[in-house]
Amino acid sequence: MMIVRRLLLGLMGIGILIYLLYRVGLANILATTREFSTLIWFITFLVYFTNSSLGSFNLKLLLSPYRNVRYADAFRVYTTTWAVSSLLPGKVGELSMALFLRKFHLRAGECVAIVLIDKILSVLGILLFAVVGSFFFYPEDYRITILAVFLGALLFIALIATPYVQSLIQSLLSWFLKKIFSYNNNLNGFSQTISFYIKKEKALLVSNFFVGVLILAVSYFWIKLLFLDLNVFIPYILIAFISSTVRILSLIPITPSGLGIREASAVYLFSLVGVSAPITLSIYLLVLFAQYVYSLFFLVISRNLIMQTIRTHIKNKN
């Protein structure tokens, strides 16, 4: 039943994308796509590799209080997780990192806590760009709303330090992981790990946050280069704001990696600042194509890690 549901969600994303292509016009998309320079394709894969390298460094940094993990191993786990998450709804596939982290002999709760901390800090970085951008381009009412969301996220982080909220999150994650990945572990060590990082590793969390912000900054600069390659000038801060909003919308676990939702929201939001639909959709289709090529590459070279993790997961399940 779960497989059928995921298949339907995937078809929904493809359906949204096909509808966009129909509305914008395939001929317009192809004509715009041909205008991309060869250099921009090289830059695209360079950006993916750069962000993967930074993300792997962030993972190694976050694991350092528990394990002295080699950078190559962190890179392998990070890129494999990124590839797997491109196939699952929203960003829930990123929780699969908890399964891959078990290879470092960490307890289930420790793995999930580390992944959760990393994702919370990533979302906080996205919200930071959205807040800053809103002060440049949105009326006061919208600024207050976005600022309230950002402050709410900070409050949520503060509440995570309390035992009651930790216990509640642990219960919810146990149910969620069992539902999505048939993961029956009771997440031993979850609360202790969250408390440890908040009380003892504040500097490490700040470092993780700013490396995450750097990853976002590189991604948004890349989007700016894609627009410039098509002779469209948009201020960087505006691109960062719109791209952050698109990322937030694509986090909603409806279609695989936000497929269709990401492209549709980008077309709409950039149209508000005068960018034509063919240009925006061409850029995001290039992003989508590069994402799946990059994901496929790492799915192939990490197949042994994936199969080993699946076998271990089935063995523990039985």
mmCIF file of C-alpha atoms in Angstrom, residues 2 35 40 71 93 98 107 134 180 203 228 242 246 278 284:
data_model
loop_
_atom_site.group_PDB
_atom_site.id
_atom_site.type_symbol
_atom_site.label_atom_id
_atom_site.label_comp_id
_atom_site.label_asym_id
_atom_site.label_seq_id
_atom_site.Cartn_x
_atom_site.Cartn_y
_atom_site.Cartn_z
ATOM 1 C CA MET A 2 2.857 2.368 0.884
ATOM 2 C CA GLU A 35 20.380 29.583 -25.144
ATOM 3 C CA ILE A 40 26.840 27.002 -17.384
ATOM 4 C CA TYR A 71 35.829 12.780 5.403
ATOM 5 C CA GLY A 93 14.165 10.850 2.299
ATOM 6 C CA ALA A 98 19.813 7.808 10.086
ATOM 7 C CA ARG A 107 22.696 4.002 18.470
ATOM 8 C CA SER A 134 11.150 40.061 3.061
ATOM 9 C CA ILE A 180 7.864 5.284 6.152
ATOM 10 C CA ALA A 203 29.823 26.379 19.133
ATOM 11 C CA LEU A 228 22.456 36.019 -16.192
ATOM 12 C CA ILE A 242 12.299 33.727 -3.796
ATOM 13 C CA VAL A 246 10.464 27.836 -3.154
ATOM 14 C CA PRO A 278 9.698 30.030 -20.214
ATOM 15 C CA TYR A 284 14.397 24.946 -13.030
#
